[in-house]
Amino acid sequence: MSSQQQNPLPHVALTNNDYKEELMSAIKSSITNCLSETHLDLTVPQLKSKIRGKVRDIYDGGDYLVMVTTDRQSAFDRILASIPFKGQVLNETSLWWFNKTQHITPNAVVSVPDKNVTIARKCSVFPVEFVVRGYVTGSTDTSLWTVYNKGVRNYCGNNLPDGLVKNQKLTANILTPTTKAADHDVPVTPDEIVQRGLMTQADYDEVSRRAMSLFEFGQHVALDHGLILVDTKYEFGKGSDGQIYLIDEVHTPDSSRYWIAHSYQERFQNGLEPENIDKEFLRLWFKSHCNPYEDEVLPDAPEELVSELAWRYIFLFETITNSRFEMPGTKEPVHDRISRNVSQALSSLQ
């Protein structure tokens, strides 16, 4: 940490400039052309079946899974909107982090044949999401601030002191695992995970160690780029070789919360929300305009919010990776491009 104390944080800001205006123009022109659904099971002969997740369409490719990251935006356990270029941003952000974290844990990635696609080894997925938190914040029913504000002081096996306020940094990172029930996340303690047979004690201990190490590494990398990695979730599975792999995604703005570092302290002290580069502002808009958990039909997200979120996702990718986001070409329809690239990749893997 001494180097971080000696060197000032990079000044990262979500400001208006010519580059943002250029990106915003491309984003707005693509709002009606998002990748909201795929049907590779109809266009790629090697694929057998499709599972439609909230964001990813997952296809069975025999020895492999083909995961297409779409532009769908989920929160509150449902789809809120489609965000231009989001699928590409998520897929490429994850790939960058997968490559950077191989010293902590192996991952299931086999190849990335397309901007929106990852081909992965098949794993037996642990039915537990490993949520790691460094701050007391959030707006969903399972977020730390929501439950803490209701008076909960022991959460997922963590004892929390009285007197914490929203967006405060915890004295140490904590793990708050959840398990899937129907269509929502349910907080669970480590003891319950083992008692219910969801994981063995040895597997839980190993995965929780990796999750905490991944988060600590992610925090350091983020801070070096002027960002705070606030919280995130990880998923793991066991391969046919018996090895544990990191799967799904890692440190994306979908699975993680990021704040701008240089403005955090002043805003926190003044009772203001941190500058965020994740989907929290879209969550808050829906919470203020409807009941996103119970209303059968949700209002359409305003175009300006959709565009802003697309910009923030690209901004995060570029800030973290120190590279420019490469806009997809428009000559070939995106579904045709993905079908062609996946078919070629699967043929080369056989």
Short mmCIF file of C-alpha atoms in Angstrom, two decimals:
data_model
loop_
_atom_site.label_atom_id
_atom_site.label_comp_id
_atom_site.label_asym_id
_atom_site.label_seq_id
_atom_site.Cartn_x
_atom_site.Cartn_y
_atom_site.Cartn_z
CA MET A 1 0.00 0.00 0.00
CA SER A 2 2.99 2.34 0.42
CA SER A 3 3.17 2.99 -3.33
CA GLN A 4 -0.51 3.90 -3.33
CA GLN A 5 0.05 6.32 -0.44
CA GLN A 6 2.97 8.01 -2.20
CA ASN A 7 1.29 8.31 -5.59
CA PRO A 8 -2.03 10.15 -5.96
CA LEU A 9 -4.95 8.20 -7.37
CA PRO A 10 -5.59 8.56 -11.09
CA HIS A 11 -8.26 11.20 -11.60
CA VAL A 12 -11.06 9.22 -13.18
CA ALA A 13 -14.25 11.12 -13.97
CA LEU A 14 -17.46 10.46 -15.86
CA THR A 15 -17.20 13.76 -17.67
CA ASN A 16 -18.66 15.06 -20.90
CA ASN A 17 -16.09 15.31 -23.67
CA ASP A 18 -15.79 14.80 -27.41
CA TYR A 19 -15.00 11.10 -27.02
CA LYS A 20 -18.06 10.52 -24.84
CA GLU A 21 -20.24 12.38 -27.34
CA GLU A 22 -18.86 10.20 -30.14
CA LEU A 23 -19.61 7.02 -28.19
CA MET A 24 -23.03 8.29 -27.14
CA SER A 25 -23.92 8.84 -30.79
CA ALA A 26 -23.04 5.21 -31.62
CA ILE A 27 -24.88 3.98 -28.52
CA LYS A 28 -28.09 5.87 -29.29
CA SER A 29 -28.12 4.68 -32.89
CA SER A 30 -27.86 1.08 -31.64
CA ILE A 31 -30.64 1.15 -29.03
CA THR A 32 -33.07 -0.55 -31.41
CA ASN A 33 -30.46 -3.06 -32.58
CA CYS A 34 -29.43 -4.75 -29.34
CA LEU A 35 -28.59 -8.44 -29.05
CA SER A 36 -31.57 -9.31 -26.86
CA GLU A 37 -32.03 -12.93 -27.92
CA THR A 38 -30.04 -15.63 -29.70
CA HIS A 39 -31.05 -18.87 -31.44
CA LEU A 40 -27.76 -20.61 -32.12
CA ASP A 41 -29.44 -23.98 -31.61
CA LEU A 42 -31.18 -23.28 -34.93
CA THR A 43 -28.11 -22.00 -36.80
CA VAL A 44 -25.15 -24.01 -35.48
CA PRO A 45 -25.50 -27.78 -36.09
CA GLN A 46 -23.04 -28.73 -33.29
CA LEU A 47 -25.25 -27.18 -30.58
CA LYS A 48 -27.87 -29.36 -28.92
CA SER A 49 -29.90 -27.30 -26.50
CA LYS A 50 -30.28 -23.80 -25.05
CA ILE A 51 -30.69 -22.48 -21.52
CA ARG A 52 -31.78 -18.85 -21.31
CA GLY A 53 -30.27 -17.11 -18.32
CA LYS A 54 -30.93 -13.54 -17.26
CA VAL A 55 -28.08 -12.23 -19.40
CA ARG A 56 -26.44 -15.26 -21.03
CA ASP A 57 -27.80 -17.76 -23.50
CA ILE A 58 -25.98 -21.03 -22.77
CA TYR A 59 -25.75 -23.78 -25.37
CA ASP A 60 -24.70 -27.42 -24.97
CA GLY A 61 -21.81 -28.10 -27.34
CA GLY A 62 -21.01 -31.64 -26.25
CA ASP A 63 -17.79 -31.43 -24.24
CA TYR A 64 -18.17 -27.66 -23.99
CA LEU A 65 -20.64 -24.93 -23.10
CA VAL A 66 -21.10 -22.03 -25.49
CA MET A 67 -22.04 -18.93 -23.51
CA VAL A 68 -23.37 -15.94 -25.44
CA THR A 69 -23.46 -12.73 -23.44
CA THR A 70 -26.45 -10.74 -24.66
CA ASP A 71 -27.31 -7.08 -24.13
CA ARG A 72 -30.09 -7.94 -21.67
CA GLN A 73 -29.98 -6.00 -18.40
CA SER A 74 -31.17 -7.75 -15.27
CA ALA A 75 -31.81 -6.64 -11.70
CA PHE A 76 -34.37 -7.60 -9.06
CA ASP A 77 -34.27 -11.10 -10.61
CA ARG A 78 -35.85 -9.96 -13.88
CA ILE A 79 -35.00 -8.28 -17.19
CA LEU A 80 -35.22 -4.47 -17.11
CA ALA A 81 -33.96 -3.43 -20.56
CA SER A 82 -31.45 -4.10 -23.33
CA ILE A 83 -28.25 -2.04 -23.28
CA PRO A 84 -26.27 -1.41 -26.51
CA PHE A 85 -22.87 -3.20 -26.65
CA LYS A 86 -23.33 -4.48 -23.09
CA GLY A 87 -22.81 -8.13 -23.99
CA GLN A 88 -19.51 -7.41 -25.70
CA VAL A 89 -18.34 -5.22 -22.82
CA LEU A 90 -19.16 -7.89 -20.23
CA ASN A 91 -17.55 -10.70 -22.21
CA GLU A 92 -14.34 -8.75 -22.86
CA THR A 93 -14.14 -7.39 -19.29
CA SER A 94 -14.47 -10.92 -17.92
CA LEU A 95 -11.83 -12.24 -20.30
CA TRP A 96 -9.39 -9.54 -19.16
CA TRP A 97 -9.94 -10.45 -15.51
CA PHE A 98 -9.85 -14.21 -16.18
CA ASN A 99 -6.42 -13.74 -17.72
CA LYS A 100 -5.22 -11.56 -14.82
CA THR A 101 -6.38 -13.93 -12.05
CA GLN A 102 -5.00 -17.28 -13.21
CA HIS A 103 -2.40 -17.11 -10.44
CA ILE A 104 -5.27 -17.22 -7.92
CA THR A 105 -7.55 -19.80 -9.53
CA PRO A 106 -7.88 -21.64 -12.83
CA ASN A 107 -10.96 -20.74 -14.86
CA ALA A 108 -13.18 -22.66 -17.25
CA VAL A 109 -12.45 -20.60 -20.39
CA VAL A 110 -11.45 -22.68 -23.42
CA SER A 111 -11.70 -20.06 -26.18
CA VAL A 112 -13.33 -16.74 -27.07
CA PRO A 113 -14.33 -17.01 -30.74
CA ASP A 114 -16.48 -13.87 -30.81
CA LYS A 115 -16.80 -10.54 -29.02
CA ASN A 116 -19.96 -11.83 -27.30
CA VAL A 117 -19.04 -15.49 -26.83
CA THR A 118 -17.00 -17.61 -24.45
CA ILE A 119 -16.59 -21.35 -24.91
CA ALA A 120 -15.99 -23.04 -21.57
CA ARG A 121 -15.33 -26.51 -20.22
CA LYS A 122 -18.34 -28.17 -18.64
CA CYS A 123 -18.36 -28.08 -14.85
CA SER A 124 -20.58 -29.32 -12.08
CA VAL A 125 -21.61 -25.93 -10.72
CA PHE A 126 -21.69 -25.35 -6.97
CA PRO A 127 -25.22 -24.12 -6.10
CA VAL A 128 -23.78 -21.21 -4.13
CA GLU A 129 -22.86 -17.69 -5.23
CA PHE A 130 -19.88 -16.29 -3.35
CA VAL A 131 -20.67 -12.62 -2.69
CA VAL A 132 -17.76 -10.62 -1.25
CA ARG A 133 -18.31 -7.13 0.16
CA GLY A 134 -16.02 -4.34 1.25
CA TYR A 135 -18.68 -1.69 1.99
CA VAL A 136 -22.14 -1.39 3.55
CA THR A 137 -24.31 -0.44 0.59
CA GLY A 138 -26.94 -1.57 -1.90
CA SER A 139 -30.65 -1.30 -2.67
CA THR A 140 -31.87 -4.85 -3.36
CA ASP A 141 -33.54 -7.06 -0.76
CA THR A 142 -30.34 -9.05 -0.15
CA SER A 143 -27.94 -6.08 -0.17
CA LEU A 144 -25.94 -5.48 2.99
CA TRP A 145 -27.31 -1.99 3.62
CA THR A 146 -30.94 -3.10 3.17
CA VAL A 147 -30.69 -5.89 5.73
CA TYR A 148 -28.47 -3.89 8.10
CA ASN A 149 -30.90 -0.97 8.01
CA LYS A 150 -33.66 -3.38 9.05
CA GLY A 151 -31.71 -4.26 12.18
CA VAL A 152 -29.90 -7.44 11.11
CA ARG A 153 -26.53 -7.67 12.87
CA ASN A 154 -25.54 -11.23 11.98
CA TYR A 155 -25.61 -11.74 8.22
CA CYS A 156 -24.45 -14.95 6.57
CA GLY A 157 -22.35 -15.73 9.64
CA ASN A 158 -20.79 -12.25 9.89
CA ASN A 159 -21.25 -10.22 13.05
CA LEU A 160 -21.78 -6.54 12.22
CA PRO A 161 -21.34 -3.71 14.76
CA ASP A 162 -23.97 -1.09 15.49
CA GLY A 163 -23.54 2.41 14.11
CA LEU A 164 -22.61 1.67 10.49
CA VAL A 165 -23.97 4.07 7.88
CA LYS A 166 -24.72 3.58 4.21
CA ASN A 167 -21.67 3.38 1.91
CA GLN A 168 -19.23 3.04 4.83
CA LYS A 169 -16.13 0.91 4.34
CA LEU A 170 -16.05 -2.26 6.43
CA THR A 171 -13.05 -2.84 8.67
CA ALA A 172 -12.44 -6.06 6.69
CA ASN A 173 -13.95 -7.66 3.61
CA ILE A 174 -16.72 -10.17 4.34
CA LEU A 175 -18.19 -13.13 2.49
CA THR A 176 -22.01 -13.29 2.27
CA PRO A 177 -22.90 -16.40 0.27
CA THR A 178 -26.31 -16.88 -1.34
CA THR A 179 -28.03 -19.89 -2.76
CA LYS A 180 -30.57 -19.98 -5.55
CA ALA A 181 -34.23 -20.63 -4.71
CA ALA A 182 -36.73 -20.49 -7.58
CA ASP A 183 -35.87 -17.14 -9.15
CA HIS A 184 -34.17 -15.22 -6.35
CA ASP A 185 -31.08 -15.29 -4.13
CA VAL A 186 -31.31 -16.48 -0.53
CA PRO A 187 -28.59 -15.55 2.00
CA VAL A 188 -27.00 -18.57 3.66
CA THR A 189 -24.34 -19.19 6.31
CA PRO A 190 -21.23 -21.31 5.73
CA ASP A 191 -22.51 -23.88 8.26
CA GLU A 192 -25.83 -24.16 6.43
CA ILE A 193 -24.05 -24.68 3.11
CA VAL A 194 -22.26 -27.73 4.49
CA GLN A 195 -25.20 -29.01 6.59
CA ARG A 196 -27.53 -28.94 3.55
CA GLY A 197 -24.99 -30.81 1.46
CA LEU A 198 -24.60 -27.97 -1.02
CA MET A 199 -20.81 -28.25 -0.72
CA THR A 200 -18.36 -30.31 1.30
CA GLN A 201 -16.45 -28.48 4.02
CA ALA A 202 -13.21 -28.91 2.08
CA ASP A 203 -14.69 -27.48 -1.13
CA TYR A 204 -16.31 -24.59 0.72
CA ASP A 205 -13.07 -23.72 2.51
CA GLU A 206 -11.11 -23.79 -0.75
CA VAL A 207 -13.62 -21.78 -2.77
CA SER A 208 -14.15 -19.18 -0.05
CA ARG A 209 -10.37 -18.71 0.19
CA ARG A 210 -10.16 -18.17 -3.56
CA ALA A 211 -13.12 -15.77 -3.54
CA MET A 212 -11.56 -13.59 -0.85
CA SER A 213 -8.19 -13.62 -2.66
CA LEU A 214 -9.84 -12.70 -5.97
CA PHE A 215 -11.66 -9.78 -4.36
CA GLU A 216 -8.56 -8.45 -2.61
CA PHE A 217 -6.63 -8.64 -5.88
CA GLY A 218 -9.50 -6.96 -7.72
CA GLN A 219 -9.58 -4.15 -5.16
CA HIS A 220 -5.87 -3.44 -5.62
CA VAL A 221 -6.11 -3.46 -9.43
CA ALA A 222 -9.19 -1.24 -9.37
CA LEU A 223 -7.57 1.26 -7.01
CA ASP A 224 -4.50 1.45 -9.25
CA HIS A 225 -6.94 2.58 -11.98
CA GLY A 226 -8.73 5.13 -9.80
CA LEU A 227 -11.67 2.91 -8.92
CA ILE A 228 -13.08 1.20 -5.83
CA LEU A 229 -14.28 -2.40 -6.23
CA VAL A 230 -17.11 -2.29 -3.69
CA ASP A 231 -18.58 -5.78 -3.87
CA THR A 232 -18.91 -8.65 -6.33
CA LYS A 233 -20.09 -12.21 -6.78
CA TYR A 234 -18.24 -15.29 -7.98
CA GLU A 235 -19.39 -18.69 -9.15
CA PHE A 236 -17.32 -21.85 -9.16
CA GLY A 237 -17.67 -25.37 -10.46
CA LYS A 238 -15.80 -28.66 -10.48
CA GLY A 239 -14.53 -30.07 -13.77
CA SER A 240 -14.47 -33.72 -14.84
CA ASP A 241 -10.82 -33.71 -13.73
CA GLY A 242 -11.92 -32.95 -10.15
CA GLN A 243 -10.37 -29.49 -10.24
CA ILE A 244 -12.27 -26.39 -9.05
CA TYR A 245 -12.70 -23.66 -11.68
CA LEU A 246 -13.88 -20.06 -11.64
CA ILE A 247 -16.83 -19.87 -14.04
CA ASP A 248 -19.45 -17.48 -15.45
CA GLU A 249 -17.97 -13.96 -15.17
CA VAL A 250 -15.54 -12.00 -13.02
CA HIS A 251 -15.44 -8.37 -11.86
CA THR A 252 -17.85 -7.13 -14.53
CA PRO A 253 -20.16 -4.15 -13.91
CA ASP A 254 -23.01 -6.70 -13.88
CA SER A 255 -21.55 -8.83 -11.11
CA SER A 256 -19.75 -6.01 -9.28
CA ARG A 257 -20.22 -2.54 -7.91
CA TYR A 258 -17.58 0.09 -8.76
CA TRP A 259 -17.17 3.63 -7.42
CA ILE A 260 -14.88 6.48 -8.46
CA ALA A 261 -12.11 6.52 -5.85
CA HIS A 262 -10.95 10.14 -5.71
CA SER A 263 -14.43 11.54 -4.93
CA TYR A 264 -15.60 8.80 -2.55
CA GLN A 265 -14.38 10.21 0.78
CA GLU A 266 -15.72 13.74 0.30
CA ARG A 267 -19.08 12.52 -0.96
CA PHE A 268 -19.37 10.00 1.87
CA GLN A 269 -18.58 12.64 4.50
CA ASN A 270 -21.23 14.92 2.98
CA GLY A 271 -23.87 12.20 2.94
CA LEU A 272 -23.89 11.95 -0.86
CA GLU A 273 -24.06 8.76 -2.90
CA PRO A 274 -20.67 7.76 -4.39
CA GLU A 275 -20.07 8.25 -8.09
CA ASN A 276 -20.83 4.79 -9.43
CA ILE A 277 -20.12 3.07 -12.75
CA ASP A 278 -22.51 0.19 -12.40
CA LYS A 279 -26.22 -0.46 -12.78
CA GLU A 280 -27.18 0.93 -9.36
CA PHE A 281 -28.64 4.16 -10.77
CA LEU A 282 -30.91 2.11 -13.05
CA ARG A 283 -31.98 -0.02 -10.08
CA LEU A 284 -32.82 3.13 -8.13
CA TRP A 285 -34.85 4.55 -11.03
CA PHE A 286 -37.01 1.41 -11.17
CA LYS A 287 -37.44 1.35 -7.39
CA SER A 288 -38.71 4.94 -7.48
CA HIS A 289 -41.11 4.33 -10.41
CA CYS A 290 -42.56 0.89 -9.60
CA ASN A 291 -42.30 -2.17 -7.41
CA PRO A 292 -39.75 -4.17 -9.44
CA TYR A 293 -40.25 -7.27 -7.30
CA GLU A 294 -44.04 -7.47 -7.55
CA ASP A 295 -45.35 -5.42 -10.49
CA GLU A 296 -46.23 -7.73 -13.38
CA VAL A 297 -45.41 -5.11 -16.02
CA LEU A 298 -42.50 -2.71 -15.59
CA PRO A 299 -42.18 0.74 -17.19
CA ASP A 300 -39.74 1.13 -20.07
CA ALA A 301 -36.36 2.44 -18.98
CA PRO A 302 -35.79 5.96 -20.36
CA GLU A 303 -33.49 6.06 -23.38
CA GLU A 304 -31.17 8.53 -21.68
CA LEU A 305 -30.64 6.09 -18.78
CA VAL A 306 -30.08 3.18 -21.15
CA SER A 307 -27.52 5.24 -23.09
CA GLU A 308 -25.81 6.41 -19.91
CA LEU A 309 -25.49 2.84 -18.64
CA ALA A 310 -24.00 1.70 -21.95
CA TRP A 311 -21.46 4.53 -21.72
CA ARG A 312 -20.58 3.65 -18.13
CA TYR A 313 -20.00 -0.01 -19.00
CA ILE A 314 -17.65 1.00 -21.83
CA PHE A 315 -16.00 3.59 -19.56
CA LEU A 316 -15.33 0.92 -16.92
CA PHE A 317 -13.89 -1.51 -19.48
CA GLU A 318 -11.53 1.14 -20.84
CA THR A 319 -10.52 2.39 -17.38
CA ILE A 320 -9.76 -1.08 -16.03
CA THR A 321 -8.06 -2.51 -19.11
CA ASN A 322 -6.37 0.74 -20.23
CA SER A 323 -7.53 0.05 -23.77
CA ARG A 324 -10.08 1.41 -26.22
CA PHE A 325 -13.39 -0.41 -26.71
CA GLU A 326 -13.63 -1.71 -30.26
CA MET A 327 -17.07 -1.08 -31.73
CA PRO A 328 -18.50 -4.10 -33.56
CA GLY A 329 -18.81 -3.90 -37.33
CA THR A 330 -22.23 -3.36 -38.85
CA LYS A 331 -21.81 -5.01 -42.25
CA GLU A 332 -22.73 -8.49 -41.02
CA PRO A 333 -25.83 -9.03 -38.83
CA VAL A 334 -24.62 -9.79 -35.31
CA HIS A 335 -26.45 -13.13 -35.05
CA ASP A 336 -24.93 -14.28 -38.36
CA ARG A 337 -21.47 -13.25 -37.16
CA ILE A 338 -21.83 -15.13 -33.87
CA SER A 339 -23.20 -18.25 -35.60
CA ARG A 340 -20.29 -18.31 -38.05
CA ASN A 341 -17.62 -17.76 -35.38
CA VAL A 342 -19.07 -20.36 -32.99
CA SER A 343 -19.43 -22.97 -35.73
CA GLN A 344 -15.81 -22.50 -36.80
CA ALA A 345 -14.56 -22.64 -33.19
CA LEU A 346 -16.45 -25.84 -32.37
CA SER A 347 -15.16 -27.49 -35.55
CA SER A 348 -11.57 -26.68 -34.56
CA LEU A 349 -12.11 -28.09 -31.06
CA GLN A 350 -13.32 -31.47 -32.30
#
